[in-house]
Amino acid sequence: DGGITQSPKYLFRKEGQNVTLSCEQNLNHDAMYWYRQDPGQGLRLIYYSQIVNDFQKGDIAEGYSVSREKKESFPLTVTSAQKNPTAFYLCATQGLAGGEQYFGPGTRLTVT
Amino acid sequence: AQSVTQPDIHITVSEGASLELRCNYSYGATPYLFWYVQSPGQGLQLLLKYFSGDTLVQGIKGFEAEFKRSQSSFNLRKPSVHWSDAAEYFCAVGAGFDFGNEKLTFGTGTRLTIIP
């Protein structure tokens, strides 16, 4: 069954703790993306990776970190330096440069 | 760099009525264009895409969109909406095979409400 898996669906953390969001894909796509979504603000790009062991900052990378050790996996760590981490996080893959992106189901992170 | 504008934040239509959601883009060459739909708490699902060729593209769920180069637009249409079409709709633009510019740029979305 091909697709993108994000886990968990809901995540709760205390302020000051780092948290890692998982994104796994079996679509054999080279490019992977992380977006943050807040009500009424659309999608904002956090980080993206076009190839294993390489990634670039998006528009709102401060307070986040990523790794790309395997083609299938692109985990996102929300660090304690992120001022307002509560949001809906979406992972996406892209098989063709400039082509459509495929999205996972998302993880809703709540930090209190 | 490319950009996308969705001028309507929220649209309300009656069930069975026709629908048109607006999308305007900015890009110097021929863009790749997309429409996505998002139900609350879910990921985005691709409705349709335009790469080249016929400017009227058909998508899933009975949606279609028309690429108009002269107006820099890619509006989404449906002749008769169903209550299940209530969702958030995002337009996106890509630069195609533009090395170093492989990302998509998304609009801020249009929320669609359906009334009985």
Tab-separated table of C-alpha atoms in Angstrom:
chain	number	residue	atom	x	y	z
A	1	ASP	CA	0.000	0.000	0.000
A	2	GLY	CA	1.868	3.086	-1.234
A	3	GLY	CA	1.793	6.385	0.529
A	4	ILE	CA	3.078	8.729	3.180
A	5	THR	CA	2.841	7.996	6.875
A	6	GLN	CA	3.010	10.631	9.573
A	7	SER	CA	2.968	9.637	13.172
A	8	PRO	CA	1.523	10.276	15.591
A	9	LYS	CA	-1.731	11.956	14.515
A	10	TYR	CA	-1.830	14.010	17.744
A	11	LEU	CA	1.152	14.965	19.884
A	12	PHE	CA	1.231	16.805	23.186
A	13	ARG	CA	4.354	18.239	24.771
A	14	LYS	CA	5.346	20.548	27.566
A	15	GLU	CA	7.030	23.821	26.774
A	16	GLY	CA	10.827	23.530	26.707
A	17	GLN	CA	10.891	19.975	25.364
A	18	ASN	CA	12.135	18.995	21.929
A	19	VAL	CA	9.805	16.770	19.917
A	20	THR	CA	10.353	14.778	16.713
A	21	LEU	CA	7.646	14.257	14.108
A	22	SER	CA	7.937	11.243	11.869
A	23	CYS	CA	7.425	11.141	8.091
A	24	GLU	CA	7.913	7.936	6.103
A	25	GLN	CA	7.196	7.310	2.415
A	26	ASN	CA	7.251	4.286	0.131
A	27	LEU	CA	6.619	6.179	-3.108
A	28	ASN	CA	10.334	6.143	-3.998
A	29	HIS	CA	10.278	9.934	-4.341
A	30	ASP	CA	13.521	11.848	-4.023
A	31	ALA	CA	12.115	15.126	-2.708
A	32	MET	CA	10.442	15.558	0.661
A	33	TYR	CA	8.986	18.648	2.356
A	34	TRP	CA	7.758	19.838	5.735
A	35	TYR	CA	5.041	22.475	6.011
A	36	ARG	CA	3.415	24.179	8.933
A	37	GLN	CA	-0.250	25.148	8.776
A	38	ASP	CA	-1.958	27.618	11.101
A	39	PRO	CA	-5.610	28.643	10.830
A	40	GLY	CA	-6.128	31.060	7.956
A	41	GLN	CA	-2.439	31.114	6.974
A	42	GLY	CA	-2.164	28.441	4.323
A	43	LEU	CA	0.999	26.357	4.086
A	44	ARG	CA	4.395	27.647	5.146
A	45	LEU	CA	7.531	25.755	4.136
A	46	ILE	CA	9.856	24.756	6.981
A	47	TYR	CA	12.507	22.534	5.367
A	48	TYR	CA	12.882	20.461	2.237
A	49	SER	CA	15.217	17.832	0.880
A	50	GLN	CA	15.826	17.009	-2.767
A	51	ILE	CA	18.144	14.086	-2.083
A	52	VAL	CA	19.475	11.933	0.749
A	53	ASN	CA	21.958	13.651	3.080
A	54	ASP	CA	21.027	17.099	1.789
A	55	PHE	CA	18.326	19.564	2.862
A	56	GLN	CA	17.547	23.269	2.626
A	57	LYS	CA	15.807	25.784	4.837
A	58	GLY	CA	12.400	26.969	3.845
A	59	ASP	CA	10.694	30.197	4.796
A	60	ILE	CA	10.289	29.506	8.523
A	61	ALA	CA	13.178	27.195	9.520
A	62	GLU	CA	14.083	28.901	12.806
A	63	GLY	CA	13.485	26.594	15.760
A	64	TYR	CA	13.274	23.462	13.613
A	65	SER	CA	15.790	20.848	12.468
A	66	VAL	CA	15.665	17.906	10.061
A	67	SER	CA	17.726	14.975	8.853
A	68	ARG	CA	17.616	12.889	5.683
A	69	GLU	CA	19.651	9.751	6.276
A	70	LYS	CA	17.366	7.512	4.218
A	71	LYS	CA	15.321	8.165	1.104
A	72	GLU	CA	12.180	6.929	2.856
A	73	SER	CA	12.413	9.072	5.965
A	74	PHE	CA	12.481	12.806	6.731
A	75	PRO	CA	11.924	13.461	10.455
A	76	LEU	CA	11.311	16.971	11.757
A	77	THR	CA	12.426	18.065	15.221
A	78	VAL	CA	10.638	20.973	16.818
A	79	THR	CA	13.101	22.420	19.291
A	80	SER	CA	12.507	24.451	22.413
A	81	ALA	CA	13.751	27.474	20.448
A	82	GLN	CA	10.566	27.518	18.358
A	83	LYS	CA	8.534	30.328	19.888
A	84	ASN	CA	5.063	29.119	18.925
A	85	PRO	CA	5.196	25.415	18.038
A	86	THR	CA	1.509	24.564	18.374
A	87	ALA	CA	0.324	23.923	14.795
A	88	PHE	CA	-0.647	21.311	12.213
A	89	TYR	CA	2.414	19.849	10.468
A	90	LEU	CA	2.266	18.340	7.009
A	91	CYS	CA	4.862	16.221	5.244
A	92	ALA	CA	4.893	15.925	1.453
A	93	THR	CA	6.854	14.170	-1.264
A	94	GLN	CA	7.486	15.111	-4.862
A	95	GLY	CA	8.457	12.707	-7.604
A	96	LEU	CA	9.017	15.169	-10.434
A	97	ALA	CA	10.888	18.470	-10.120
A	98	GLY	CA	8.252	21.186	-10.076
A	99	GLY	CA	5.533	18.565	-10.225
A	100	GLU	CA	2.723	17.689	-7.892
A	101	GLN	CA	3.341	17.013	-4.246
A	102	TYR	CA	1.721	14.203	-2.305
A	103	PHE	CA	0.780	14.862	1.296
A	104	GLY	CA	0.652	12.789	4.422
A	105	PRO	CA	-2.292	12.963	6.853
A	106	GLY	CA	-0.544	15.462	9.135
A	107	THR	CA	0.400	15.664	12.811
A	108	ARG	CA	-1.271	18.113	15.162
A	109	LEU	CA	1.224	19.270	17.766
A	110	THR	CA	0.064	20.981	20.925
A	111	VAL	CA	2.622	22.487	23.286
A	112	THR	CA	1.501	23.777	26.677
B	1	ALA	CA	10.162	33.524	-8.132
B	2	GLN	CA	6.587	32.446	-8.594
B	3	SER	CA	3.592	33.531	-6.494
B	4	VAL	CA	-0.086	32.643	-6.165
B	5	THR	CA	-3.087	34.695	-5.108
B	6	GLN	CA	-6.438	33.305	-4.068
B	7	PRO	CA	-8.534	36.434	-3.650
B	8	ASP	CA	-11.487	34.795	-1.893
B	9	ILE	CA	-10.866	33.730	1.706
B	10	HIS	CA	-14.341	32.233	2.171
B	11	ILE	CA	-17.127	31.366	-0.270
B	12	THR	CA	-20.617	30.099	0.521
B	13	VAL	CA	-22.753	28.385	-2.117
B	14	SER	CA	-25.994	26.457	-2.071
B	15	GLU	CA	-25.984	22.742	-2.687
B	16	GLY	CA	-26.575	22.098	-6.387
B	17	ALA	CA	-25.317	25.521	-7.442
B	18	SER	CA	-22.274	26.073	-9.626
B	19	LEU	CA	-18.898	26.983	-8.167
B	20	GLU	CA	-15.888	28.932	-9.339
B	21	LEU	CA	-12.810	29.472	-7.156
B	22	ARG	CA	-10.295	32.011	-8.365
B	23	CYS	CA	-6.538	31.609	-8.623
B	24	ASN	CA	-4.049	34.052	-10.108
B	25	TYR	CA	-0.379	33.281	-10.462
B	26	SER	CA	2.807	35.119	-11.263
B	27	TYR	CA	5.598	33.362	-13.139
B	28	GLY	CA	7.688	34.365	-16.127
B	29	ALA	CA	7.463	31.137	-18.101
B	30	THR	CA	4.760	28.511	-18.532
B	31	PRO	CA	3.956	27.290	-15.031
B	32	TYR	CA	2.858	23.980	-13.666
B	33	LEU	CA	-0.477	24.590	-11.900
B	34	PHE	CA	-2.349	22.558	-9.307
B	35	TRP	CA	-5.511	22.552	-7.239
B	36	TYR	CA	-5.654	20.702	-3.927
B	37	VAL	CA	-8.489	20.074	-1.472
B	38	GLN	CA	-8.184	19.692	2.292
B	39	SER	CA	-10.861	18.423	4.656
B	40	PRO	CA	-10.564	19.525	8.311
B	41	GLY	CA	-7.694	17.823	10.107
B	42	GLN	CA	-6.548	15.999	6.975
B	43	GLY	CA	-3.722	16.240	4.466
B	44	LEU	CA	-4.070	17.805	1.042
B	45	GLN	CA	-5.445	15.798	-1.881
B	46	LEU	CA	-4.613	16.651	-5.479
B	47	LEU	CA	-7.729	17.543	-7.504
B	48	LEU	CA	-6.109	18.304	-10.836
B	49	LYS	CA	-2.968	19.610	-12.504
B	50	TYR	CA	-1.901	21.490	-15.613
B	51	PHE	CA	1.512	20.999	-17.198
B	52	SER	CA	0.915	21.772	-20.884
B	53	GLY	CA	-1.468	21.102	-23.748
B	54	ASP	CA	-5.235	21.460	-23.459
B	55	THR	CA	-5.960	24.457	-21.266
B	56	LEU	CA	-9.119	22.897	-19.813
B	57	VAL	CA	-8.194	20.104	-17.437
B	58	GLN	CA	-10.481	17.627	-15.768
B	59	GLY	CA	-9.910	16.378	-12.270
B	60	ILE	CA	-11.403	14.121	-9.674
B	61	LYS	CA	-14.774	14.627	-7.949
B	62	GLY	CA	-16.221	16.400	-11.017
B	63	PHE	CA	-13.909	19.429	-10.851
B	64	GLU	CA	-12.299	21.167	-13.800
B	65	ALA	CA	-9.962	24.137	-14.210
B	66	GLU	CA	-9.036	26.379	-17.091
B	67	PHE	CA	-5.571	27.835	-17.678
B	68	LYS	CA	-5.761	31.334	-19.148
B	69	ARG	CA	-2.300	32.644	-19.911
B	70	SER	CA	-3.528	36.117	-20.859
B	71	GLN	CA	-5.160	36.529	-17.449
B	72	SER	CA	-2.543	34.567	-15.452
B	73	SER	CA	-5.400	32.588	-14.000
B	74	PHE	CA	-6.252	28.983	-13.233
B	75	ASN	CA	-9.796	29.027	-11.848
B	76	LEU	CA	-11.438	25.913	-10.461
B	77	ARG	CA	-15.027	25.117	-11.428
B	78	LYS	CA	-17.744	22.621	-10.665
B	79	PRO	CA	-21.188	22.721	-12.282
B	80	SER	CA	-23.117	21.442	-9.257
B	81	VAL	CA	-21.689	21.262	-5.744
B	82	HIS	CA	-22.481	18.607	-3.183
B	83	TRP	CA	-22.440	18.999	0.591
B	84	SER	CA	-19.322	16.814	0.655
B	85	ASP	CA	-17.416	19.486	-1.305
B	86	ALA	CA	-17.230	21.678	1.792
B	87	ALA	CA	-13.494	21.969	2.476
B	88	GLU	CA	-10.469	24.240	2.015
B	89	TYR	CA	-9.101	24.580	-1.507
B	90	PHE	CA	-5.522	25.501	-2.353
B	91	CYS	CA	-4.069	26.597	-5.658
B	92	ALA	CA	-0.341	26.009	-6.231
B	93	VAL	CA	2.205	26.903	-8.894
B	94	GLY	CA	5.452	25.172	-9.819
B	95	ALA	CA	8.279	26.269	-12.055
B	96	GLY	CA	8.636	22.973	-13.880
B	97	PHE	CA	12.129	21.822	-14.735
B	98	ASP	CA	13.743	24.942	-13.352
B	99	PHE	CA	16.862	23.665	-11.622
B	100	GLY	CA	17.108	25.017	-8.094
B	101	ASN	CA	13.448	26.026	-8.074
B	102	GLU	CA	11.702	22.708	-7.677
B	103	LYS	CA	9.390	23.782	-4.866
B	104	LEU	CA	5.699	24.566	-5.222
B	105	THR	CA	4.238	27.855	-4.042
B	106	PHE	CA	0.795	27.610	-2.458
B	107	GLY	CA	-1.956	30.167	-2.176
B	108	THR	CA	-3.494	30.957	1.200
B	109	GLY	CA	-6.579	28.907	0.450
B	110	THR	CA	-10.331	29.421	-0.014
B	111	ARG	CA	-12.719	27.918	2.480
B	112	LEU	CA	-15.906	26.607	0.858
B	113	THR	CA	-19.121	26.331	2.822
B	114	ILE	CA	-22.165	24.578	1.361
B	115	ILE	CA	-25.655	25.501	2.534
B	116	PRO	CA	-28.708	23.269	1.996
